[in-house]
PDB file of C-alpha atoms in Angstrom:
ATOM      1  CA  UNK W   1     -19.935  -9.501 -16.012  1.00 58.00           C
ATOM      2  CA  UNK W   2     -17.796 -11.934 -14.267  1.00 89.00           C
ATOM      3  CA  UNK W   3     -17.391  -9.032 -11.161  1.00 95.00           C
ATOM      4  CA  UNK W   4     -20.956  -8.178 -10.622  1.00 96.00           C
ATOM      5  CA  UNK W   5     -22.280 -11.673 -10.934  1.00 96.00           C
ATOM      6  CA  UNK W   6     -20.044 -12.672  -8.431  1.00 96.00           C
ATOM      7  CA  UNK W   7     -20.655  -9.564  -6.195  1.00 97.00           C
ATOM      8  CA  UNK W   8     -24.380 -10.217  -6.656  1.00 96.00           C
ATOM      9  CA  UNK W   9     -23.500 -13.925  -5.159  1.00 95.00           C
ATOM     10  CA  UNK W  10     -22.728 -12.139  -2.126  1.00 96.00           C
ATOM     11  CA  UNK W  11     -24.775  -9.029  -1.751  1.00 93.00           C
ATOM     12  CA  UNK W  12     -28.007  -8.430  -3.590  1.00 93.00           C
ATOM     13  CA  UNK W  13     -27.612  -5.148  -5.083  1.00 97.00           C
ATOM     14  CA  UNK W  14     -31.283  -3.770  -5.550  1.00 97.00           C
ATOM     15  CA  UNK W  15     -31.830  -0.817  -3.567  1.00 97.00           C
ATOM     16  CA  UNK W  16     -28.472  -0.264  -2.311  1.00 98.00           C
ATOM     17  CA  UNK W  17     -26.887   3.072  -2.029  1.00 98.00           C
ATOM     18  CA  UNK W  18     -23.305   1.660  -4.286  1.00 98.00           C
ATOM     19  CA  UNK W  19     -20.503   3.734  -4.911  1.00 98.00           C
ATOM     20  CA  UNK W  20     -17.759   2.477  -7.339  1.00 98.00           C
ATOM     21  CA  UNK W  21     -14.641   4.089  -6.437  1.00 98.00           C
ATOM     22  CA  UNK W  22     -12.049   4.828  -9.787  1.00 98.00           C
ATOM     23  CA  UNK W  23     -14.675   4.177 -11.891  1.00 97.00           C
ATOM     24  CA  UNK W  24     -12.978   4.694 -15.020  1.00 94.00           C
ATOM     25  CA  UNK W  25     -15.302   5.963 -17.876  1.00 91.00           C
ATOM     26  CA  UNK W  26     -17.983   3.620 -15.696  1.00 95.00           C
ATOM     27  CA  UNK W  27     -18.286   0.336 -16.987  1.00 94.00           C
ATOM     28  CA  UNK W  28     -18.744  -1.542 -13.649  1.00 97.00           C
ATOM     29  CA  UNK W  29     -21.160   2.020 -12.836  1.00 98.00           C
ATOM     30  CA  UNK W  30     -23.050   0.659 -15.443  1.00 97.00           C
ATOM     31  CA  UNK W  31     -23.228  -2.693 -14.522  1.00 97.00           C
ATOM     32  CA  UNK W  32     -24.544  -2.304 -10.873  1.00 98.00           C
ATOM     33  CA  UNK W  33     -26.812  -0.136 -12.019  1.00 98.00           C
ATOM     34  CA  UNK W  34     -28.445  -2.522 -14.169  1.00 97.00           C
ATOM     35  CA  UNK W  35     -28.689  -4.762 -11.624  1.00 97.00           C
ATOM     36  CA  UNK W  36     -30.690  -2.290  -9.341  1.00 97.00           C
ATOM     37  CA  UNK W  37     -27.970  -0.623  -7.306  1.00 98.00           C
ATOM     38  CA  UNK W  38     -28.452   3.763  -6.654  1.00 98.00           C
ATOM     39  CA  UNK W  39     -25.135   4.010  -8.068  1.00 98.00           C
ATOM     40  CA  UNK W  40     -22.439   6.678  -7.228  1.00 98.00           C
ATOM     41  CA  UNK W  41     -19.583   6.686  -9.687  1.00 98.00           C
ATOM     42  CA  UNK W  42     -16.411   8.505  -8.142  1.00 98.00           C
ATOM     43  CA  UNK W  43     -13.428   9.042 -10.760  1.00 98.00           C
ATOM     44  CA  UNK W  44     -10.221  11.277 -10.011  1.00 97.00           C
ATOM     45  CA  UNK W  45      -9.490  11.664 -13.835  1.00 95.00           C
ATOM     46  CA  UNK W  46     -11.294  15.000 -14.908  1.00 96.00           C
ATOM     47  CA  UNK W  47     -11.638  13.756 -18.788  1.00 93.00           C
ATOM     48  CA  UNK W  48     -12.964  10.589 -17.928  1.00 94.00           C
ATOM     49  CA  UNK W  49     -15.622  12.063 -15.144  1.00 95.00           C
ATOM     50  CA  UNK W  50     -16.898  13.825 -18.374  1.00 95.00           C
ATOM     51  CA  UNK W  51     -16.534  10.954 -20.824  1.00 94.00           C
ATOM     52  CA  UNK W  52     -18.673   8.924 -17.976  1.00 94.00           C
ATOM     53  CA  UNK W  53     -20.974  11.762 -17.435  1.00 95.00           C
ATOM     54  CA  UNK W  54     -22.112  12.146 -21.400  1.00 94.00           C
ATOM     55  CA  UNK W  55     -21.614   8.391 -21.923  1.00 95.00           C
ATOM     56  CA  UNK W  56     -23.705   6.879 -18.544  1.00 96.00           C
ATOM     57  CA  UNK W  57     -27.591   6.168 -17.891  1.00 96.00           C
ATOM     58  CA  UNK W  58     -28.877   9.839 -16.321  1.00 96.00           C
ATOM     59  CA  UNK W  59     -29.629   7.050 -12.945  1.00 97.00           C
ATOM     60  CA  UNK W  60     -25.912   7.363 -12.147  1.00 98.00           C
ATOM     61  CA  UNK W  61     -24.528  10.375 -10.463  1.00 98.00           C
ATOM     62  CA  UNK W  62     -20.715  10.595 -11.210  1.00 98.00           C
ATOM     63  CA  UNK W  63     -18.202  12.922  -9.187  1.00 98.00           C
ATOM     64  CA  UNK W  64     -14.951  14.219  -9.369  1.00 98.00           C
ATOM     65  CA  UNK W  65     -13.161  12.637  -6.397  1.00 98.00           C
ATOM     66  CA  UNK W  66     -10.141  10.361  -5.108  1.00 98.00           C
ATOM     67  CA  UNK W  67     -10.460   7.284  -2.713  1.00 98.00           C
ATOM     68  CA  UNK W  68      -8.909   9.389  -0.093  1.00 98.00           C
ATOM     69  CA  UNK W  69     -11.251  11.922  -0.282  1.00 97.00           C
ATOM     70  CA  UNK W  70     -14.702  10.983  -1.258  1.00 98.00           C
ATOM     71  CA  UNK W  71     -17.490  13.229  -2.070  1.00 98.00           C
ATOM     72  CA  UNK W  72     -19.569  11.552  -0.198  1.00 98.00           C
ATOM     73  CA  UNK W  73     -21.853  12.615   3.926  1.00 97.00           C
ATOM     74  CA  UNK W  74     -21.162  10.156   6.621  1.00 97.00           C
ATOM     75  CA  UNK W  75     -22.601   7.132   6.839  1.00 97.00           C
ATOM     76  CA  UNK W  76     -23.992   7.268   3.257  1.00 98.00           C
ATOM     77  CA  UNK W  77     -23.113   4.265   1.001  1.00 98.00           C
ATOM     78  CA  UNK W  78     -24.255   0.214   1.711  1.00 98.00           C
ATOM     79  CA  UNK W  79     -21.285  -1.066  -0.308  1.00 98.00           C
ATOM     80  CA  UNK W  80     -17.760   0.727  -1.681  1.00 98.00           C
ATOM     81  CA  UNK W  81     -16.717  -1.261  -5.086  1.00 98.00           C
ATOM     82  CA  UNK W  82     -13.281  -0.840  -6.361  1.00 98.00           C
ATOM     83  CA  UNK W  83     -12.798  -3.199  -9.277  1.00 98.00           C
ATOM     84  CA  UNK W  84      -9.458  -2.945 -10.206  1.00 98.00           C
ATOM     85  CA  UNK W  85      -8.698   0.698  -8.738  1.00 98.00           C
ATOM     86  CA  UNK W  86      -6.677   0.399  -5.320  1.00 98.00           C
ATOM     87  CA  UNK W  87      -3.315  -0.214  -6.977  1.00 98.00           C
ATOM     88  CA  UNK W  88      -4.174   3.094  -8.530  1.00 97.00           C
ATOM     89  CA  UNK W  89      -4.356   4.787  -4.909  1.00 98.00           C
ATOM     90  CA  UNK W  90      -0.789   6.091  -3.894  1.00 97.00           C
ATOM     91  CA  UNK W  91       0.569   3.811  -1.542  1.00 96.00           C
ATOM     92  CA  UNK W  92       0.975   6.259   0.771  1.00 96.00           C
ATOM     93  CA  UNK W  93      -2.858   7.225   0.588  1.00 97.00           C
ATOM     94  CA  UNK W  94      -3.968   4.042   1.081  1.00 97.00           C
ATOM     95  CA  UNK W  95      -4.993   4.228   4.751  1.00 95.00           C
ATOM     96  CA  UNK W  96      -6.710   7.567   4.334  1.00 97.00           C
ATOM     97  CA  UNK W  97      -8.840   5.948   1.839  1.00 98.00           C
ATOM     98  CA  UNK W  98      -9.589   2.982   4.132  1.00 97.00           C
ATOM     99  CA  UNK W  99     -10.721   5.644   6.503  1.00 97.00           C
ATOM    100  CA  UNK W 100     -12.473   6.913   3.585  1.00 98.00           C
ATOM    101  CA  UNK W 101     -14.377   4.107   3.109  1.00 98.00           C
ATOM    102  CA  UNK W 102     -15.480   3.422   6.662  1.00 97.00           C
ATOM    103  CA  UNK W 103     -16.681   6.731   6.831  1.00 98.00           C
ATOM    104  CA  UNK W 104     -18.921   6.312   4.243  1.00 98.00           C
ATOM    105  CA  UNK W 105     -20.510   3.127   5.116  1.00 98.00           C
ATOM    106  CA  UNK W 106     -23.106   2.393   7.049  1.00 94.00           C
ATOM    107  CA  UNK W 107     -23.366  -0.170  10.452  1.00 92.00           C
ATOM    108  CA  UNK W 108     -24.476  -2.502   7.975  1.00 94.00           C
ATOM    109  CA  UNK W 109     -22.182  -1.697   5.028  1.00 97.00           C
ATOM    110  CA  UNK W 110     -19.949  -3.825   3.093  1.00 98.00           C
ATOM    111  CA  UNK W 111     -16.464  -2.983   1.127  1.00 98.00           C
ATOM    112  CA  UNK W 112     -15.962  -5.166  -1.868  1.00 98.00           C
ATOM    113  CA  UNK W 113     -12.119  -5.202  -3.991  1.00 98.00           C
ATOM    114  CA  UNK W 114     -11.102  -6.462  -7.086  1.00 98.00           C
ATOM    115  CA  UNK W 115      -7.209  -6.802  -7.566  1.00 98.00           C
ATOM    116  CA  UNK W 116      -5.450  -8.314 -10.668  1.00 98.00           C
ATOM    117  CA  UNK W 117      -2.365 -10.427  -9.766  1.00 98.00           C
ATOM    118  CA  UNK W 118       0.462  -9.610 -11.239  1.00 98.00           C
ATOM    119  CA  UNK W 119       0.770 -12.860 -13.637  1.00 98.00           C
ATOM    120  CA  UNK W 120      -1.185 -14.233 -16.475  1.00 98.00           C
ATOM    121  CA  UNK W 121      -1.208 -13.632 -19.966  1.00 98.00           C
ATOM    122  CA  UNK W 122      -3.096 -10.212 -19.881  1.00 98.00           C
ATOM    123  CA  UNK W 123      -0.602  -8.987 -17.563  1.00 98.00           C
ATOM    124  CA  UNK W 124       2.415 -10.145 -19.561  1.00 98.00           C
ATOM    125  CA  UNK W 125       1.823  -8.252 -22.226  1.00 98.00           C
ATOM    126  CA  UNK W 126       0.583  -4.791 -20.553  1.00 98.00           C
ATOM    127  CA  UNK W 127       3.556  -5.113 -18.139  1.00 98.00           C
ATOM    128  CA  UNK W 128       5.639  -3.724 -21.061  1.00 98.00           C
ATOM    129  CA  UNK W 129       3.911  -0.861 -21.038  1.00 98.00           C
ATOM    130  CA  UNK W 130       3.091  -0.398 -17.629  1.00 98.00           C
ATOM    131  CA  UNK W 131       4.360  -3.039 -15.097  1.00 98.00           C
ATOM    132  CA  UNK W 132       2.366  -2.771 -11.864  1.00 98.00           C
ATOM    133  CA  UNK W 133       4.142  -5.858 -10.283  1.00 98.00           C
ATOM    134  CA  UNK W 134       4.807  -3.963  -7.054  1.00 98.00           C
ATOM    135  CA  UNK W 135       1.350  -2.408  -6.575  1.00 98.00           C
ATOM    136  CA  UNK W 136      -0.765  -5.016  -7.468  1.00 98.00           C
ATOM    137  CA  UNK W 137       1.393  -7.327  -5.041  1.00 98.00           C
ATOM    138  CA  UNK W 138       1.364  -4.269  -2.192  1.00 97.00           C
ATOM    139  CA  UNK W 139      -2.397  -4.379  -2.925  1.00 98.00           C
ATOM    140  CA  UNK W 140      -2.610  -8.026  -2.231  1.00 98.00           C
ATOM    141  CA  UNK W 141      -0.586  -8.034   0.626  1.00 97.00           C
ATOM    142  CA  UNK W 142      -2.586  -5.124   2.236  1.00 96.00           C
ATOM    143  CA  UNK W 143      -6.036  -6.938   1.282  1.00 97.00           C
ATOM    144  CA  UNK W 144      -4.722 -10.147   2.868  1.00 96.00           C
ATOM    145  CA  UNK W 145      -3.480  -8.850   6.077  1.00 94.00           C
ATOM    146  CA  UNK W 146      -7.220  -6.929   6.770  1.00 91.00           C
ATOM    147  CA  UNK W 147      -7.539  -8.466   9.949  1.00 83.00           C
ATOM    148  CA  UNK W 148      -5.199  -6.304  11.339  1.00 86.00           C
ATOM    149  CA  UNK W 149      -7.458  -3.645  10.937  1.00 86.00           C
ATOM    150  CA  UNK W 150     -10.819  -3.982  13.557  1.00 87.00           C
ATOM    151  CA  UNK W 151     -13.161  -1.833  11.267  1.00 93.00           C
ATOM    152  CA  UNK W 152     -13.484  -4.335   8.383  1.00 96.00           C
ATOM    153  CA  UNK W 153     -13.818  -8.086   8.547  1.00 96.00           C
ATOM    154  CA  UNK W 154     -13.136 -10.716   5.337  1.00 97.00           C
ATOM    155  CA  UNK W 155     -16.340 -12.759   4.530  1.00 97.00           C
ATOM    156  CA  UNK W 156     -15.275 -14.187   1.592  1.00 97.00           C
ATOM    157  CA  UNK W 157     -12.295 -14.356  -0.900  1.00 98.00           C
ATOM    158  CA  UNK W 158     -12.878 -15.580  -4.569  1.00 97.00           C
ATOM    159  CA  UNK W 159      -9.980 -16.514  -7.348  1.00 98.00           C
ATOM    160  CA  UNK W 160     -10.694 -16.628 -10.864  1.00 97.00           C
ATOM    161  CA  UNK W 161      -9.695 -15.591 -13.882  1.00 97.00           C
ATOM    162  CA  UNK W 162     -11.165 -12.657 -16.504  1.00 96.00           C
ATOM    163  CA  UNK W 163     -10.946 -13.714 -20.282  1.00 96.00           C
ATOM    164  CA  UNK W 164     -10.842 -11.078 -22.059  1.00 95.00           C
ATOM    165  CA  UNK W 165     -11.331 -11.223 -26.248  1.00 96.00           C
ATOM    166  CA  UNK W 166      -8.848  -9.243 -28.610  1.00 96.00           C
ATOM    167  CA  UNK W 167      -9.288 -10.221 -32.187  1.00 94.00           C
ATOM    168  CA  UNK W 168      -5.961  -8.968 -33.555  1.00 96.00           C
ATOM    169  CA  UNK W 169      -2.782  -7.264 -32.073  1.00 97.00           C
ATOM    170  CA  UNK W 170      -4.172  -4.012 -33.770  1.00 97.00           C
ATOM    171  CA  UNK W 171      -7.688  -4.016 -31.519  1.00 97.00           C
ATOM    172  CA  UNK W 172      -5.370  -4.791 -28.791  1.00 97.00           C
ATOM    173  CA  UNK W 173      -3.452  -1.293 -29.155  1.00 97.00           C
ATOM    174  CA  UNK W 174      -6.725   0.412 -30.010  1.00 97.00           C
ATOM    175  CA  UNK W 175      -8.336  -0.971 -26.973  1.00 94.00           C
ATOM    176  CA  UNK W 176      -5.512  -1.219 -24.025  1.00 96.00           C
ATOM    177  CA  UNK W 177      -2.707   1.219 -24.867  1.00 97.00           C
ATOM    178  CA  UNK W 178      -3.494   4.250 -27.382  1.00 96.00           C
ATOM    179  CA  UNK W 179      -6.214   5.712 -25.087  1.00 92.00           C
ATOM    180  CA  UNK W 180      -3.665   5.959 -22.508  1.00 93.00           C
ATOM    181  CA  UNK W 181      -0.494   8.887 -23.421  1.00 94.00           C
ATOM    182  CA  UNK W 182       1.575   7.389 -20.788  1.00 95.00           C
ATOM    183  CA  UNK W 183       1.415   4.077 -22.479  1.00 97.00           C
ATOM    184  CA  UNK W 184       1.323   5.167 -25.880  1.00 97.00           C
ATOM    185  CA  UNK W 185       4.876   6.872 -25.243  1.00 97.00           C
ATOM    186  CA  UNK W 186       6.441   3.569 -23.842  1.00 98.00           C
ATOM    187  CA  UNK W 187       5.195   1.467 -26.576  1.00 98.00           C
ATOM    188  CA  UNK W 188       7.187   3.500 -29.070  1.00 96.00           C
ATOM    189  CA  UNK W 189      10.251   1.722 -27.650  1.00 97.00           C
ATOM    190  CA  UNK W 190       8.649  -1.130 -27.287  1.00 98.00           C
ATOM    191  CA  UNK W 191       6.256  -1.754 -30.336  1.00 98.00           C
ATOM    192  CA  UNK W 192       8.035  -5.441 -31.495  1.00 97.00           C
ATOM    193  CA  UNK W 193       8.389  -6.812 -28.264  1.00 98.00           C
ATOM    194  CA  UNK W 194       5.047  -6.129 -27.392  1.00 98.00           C
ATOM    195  CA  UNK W 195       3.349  -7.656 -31.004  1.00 98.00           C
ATOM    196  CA  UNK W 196       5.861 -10.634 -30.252  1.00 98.00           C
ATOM    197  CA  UNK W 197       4.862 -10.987 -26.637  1.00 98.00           C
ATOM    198  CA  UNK W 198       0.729 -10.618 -27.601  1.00 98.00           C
ATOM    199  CA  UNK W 199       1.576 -13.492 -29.947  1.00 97.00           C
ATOM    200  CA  UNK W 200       3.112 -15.604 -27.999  1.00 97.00           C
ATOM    201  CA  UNK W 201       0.518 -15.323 -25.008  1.00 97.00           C
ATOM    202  CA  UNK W 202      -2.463 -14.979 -26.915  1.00 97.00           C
ATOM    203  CA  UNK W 203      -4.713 -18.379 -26.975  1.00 96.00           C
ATOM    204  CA  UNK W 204      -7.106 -19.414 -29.112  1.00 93.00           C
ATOM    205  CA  UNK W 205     -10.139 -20.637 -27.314  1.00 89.00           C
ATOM    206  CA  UNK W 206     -13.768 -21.474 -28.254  1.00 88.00           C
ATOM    207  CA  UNK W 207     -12.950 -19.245 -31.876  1.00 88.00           C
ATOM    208  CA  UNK W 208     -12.052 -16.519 -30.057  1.00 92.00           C
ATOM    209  CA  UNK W 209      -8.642 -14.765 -29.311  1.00 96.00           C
ATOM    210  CA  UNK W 210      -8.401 -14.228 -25.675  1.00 97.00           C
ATOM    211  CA  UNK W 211      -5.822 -13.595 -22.892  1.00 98.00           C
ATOM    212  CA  UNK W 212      -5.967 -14.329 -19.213  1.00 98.00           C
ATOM    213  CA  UNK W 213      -5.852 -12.019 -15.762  1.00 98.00           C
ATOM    214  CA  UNK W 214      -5.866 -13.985 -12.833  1.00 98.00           C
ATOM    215  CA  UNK W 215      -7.749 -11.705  -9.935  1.00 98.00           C
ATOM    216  CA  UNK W 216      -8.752 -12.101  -6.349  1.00 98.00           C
ATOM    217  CA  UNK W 217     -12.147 -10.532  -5.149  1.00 98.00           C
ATOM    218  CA  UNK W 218     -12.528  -9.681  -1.459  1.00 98.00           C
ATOM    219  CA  UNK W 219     -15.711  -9.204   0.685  1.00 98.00           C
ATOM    220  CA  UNK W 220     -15.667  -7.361   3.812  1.00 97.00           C
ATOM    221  CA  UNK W 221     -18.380  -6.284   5.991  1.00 97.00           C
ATOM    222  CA  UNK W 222     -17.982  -3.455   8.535  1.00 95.00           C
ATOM    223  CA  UNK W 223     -17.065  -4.588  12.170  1.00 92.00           C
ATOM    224  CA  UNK W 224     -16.593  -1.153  14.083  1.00 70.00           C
TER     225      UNK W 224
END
């Protein structure tokens, strides 16, 4: 919950019109709608749109869509989320779905990003299976260089760090790289690397196995 209950720090969500952009199979959907939000939950992934539509309280209304081209009317949406989804976005996309996202809002709206770093025990061990070093950095850089852009303005940046709990190496696999084919195929070549790597990096902390992934959250509220 570490994302919402920050985000809810900065924006109370009951009542807003929310719409979580690469929403995965919807866990953050889920979240914001719990805590009041009229959620929109916008996924480019056909499978997972259905996954999230079977899977999702009947209160959340989940499209088919990418960040550059939402399914959404003009002036729409109090907040865009993306929690973890912009180094997803091409590169080359990226300012189409800025555009995106100011068309959306409303004169009061707000844009709120997650972004991992690329570092941190988390990170270590998925990098070997998919290393996003450049994109999440490219993300960064983008997010941190938003005053160069006169529609959005930074009210507030947050660090800190998601713990996340694996058990074993095995509910690792189960839960980070088998879903995916992409990284099920690289792990093949990788397979005792990776179990050598997740047991090197993993800590124990409070009786729980955990790893780390540093993030950066940033706030913005529409300017023009």
């Amino acid at each position: 919950m570490a994302h919402i209950e920050h985000l809810k720090s900065l924006c109370p969500l009951e009542g807003l019109d929310v719409v979580d952009v690469g929403a995965g199979d919807g866990v953050y959907s889920r979240q914001l709608d719990a805590a009041g939000a009229k959620v929109t939950a916008i996924e480019i992934d056909p499978e997972k749109v259905e996954r999230a539509k079977e899977n999702l309280p009947g209160s959340i209304d989940v499209k088919l869509g990418a960040a550059e081209n939402l399914p959404l009317t003009f002036g729409s949406q109090d907040l865009v989320c993306l929690f973890f989804s912009l180094h997803h976005v091409p590169i080359a996309a990226q300012p189409a779905a800025f555009d995106e996202f100011r068309r959306v809002l409303g004169t009061n709206g707000r844009l709120h990003i997650v972004e991992p770093y690329p570092y941190g025990t988390m990170f270590d061990v998925v990098r070997l299976v998919e290393d996003e070093t450049i994109v999440r950095t490219i993300s960064h850089q983008l997010l941190n260089h938003m005053d160069r852009d006169q529609r959005f303005a930074l009210e507030n940046k947050r660090e800190y760090v998601l713990t996340r709990e694996y058990p074993s190496f095995e509910f690792f696999l189960e839960k980070i790289v088998l879903p995916d084919p992409a990284r099920a195929k690289t792990y093949e070549a990788v397979a005792p690397e990776m179990a050598d790597t997740f047991n090197r990096a993993v800590e124990y902390l409070d009786g729980r196995f955990v790893l780390h992934q540093p993030c950066a959250a940033y706030h913005f509220s529409v300017t023009g």
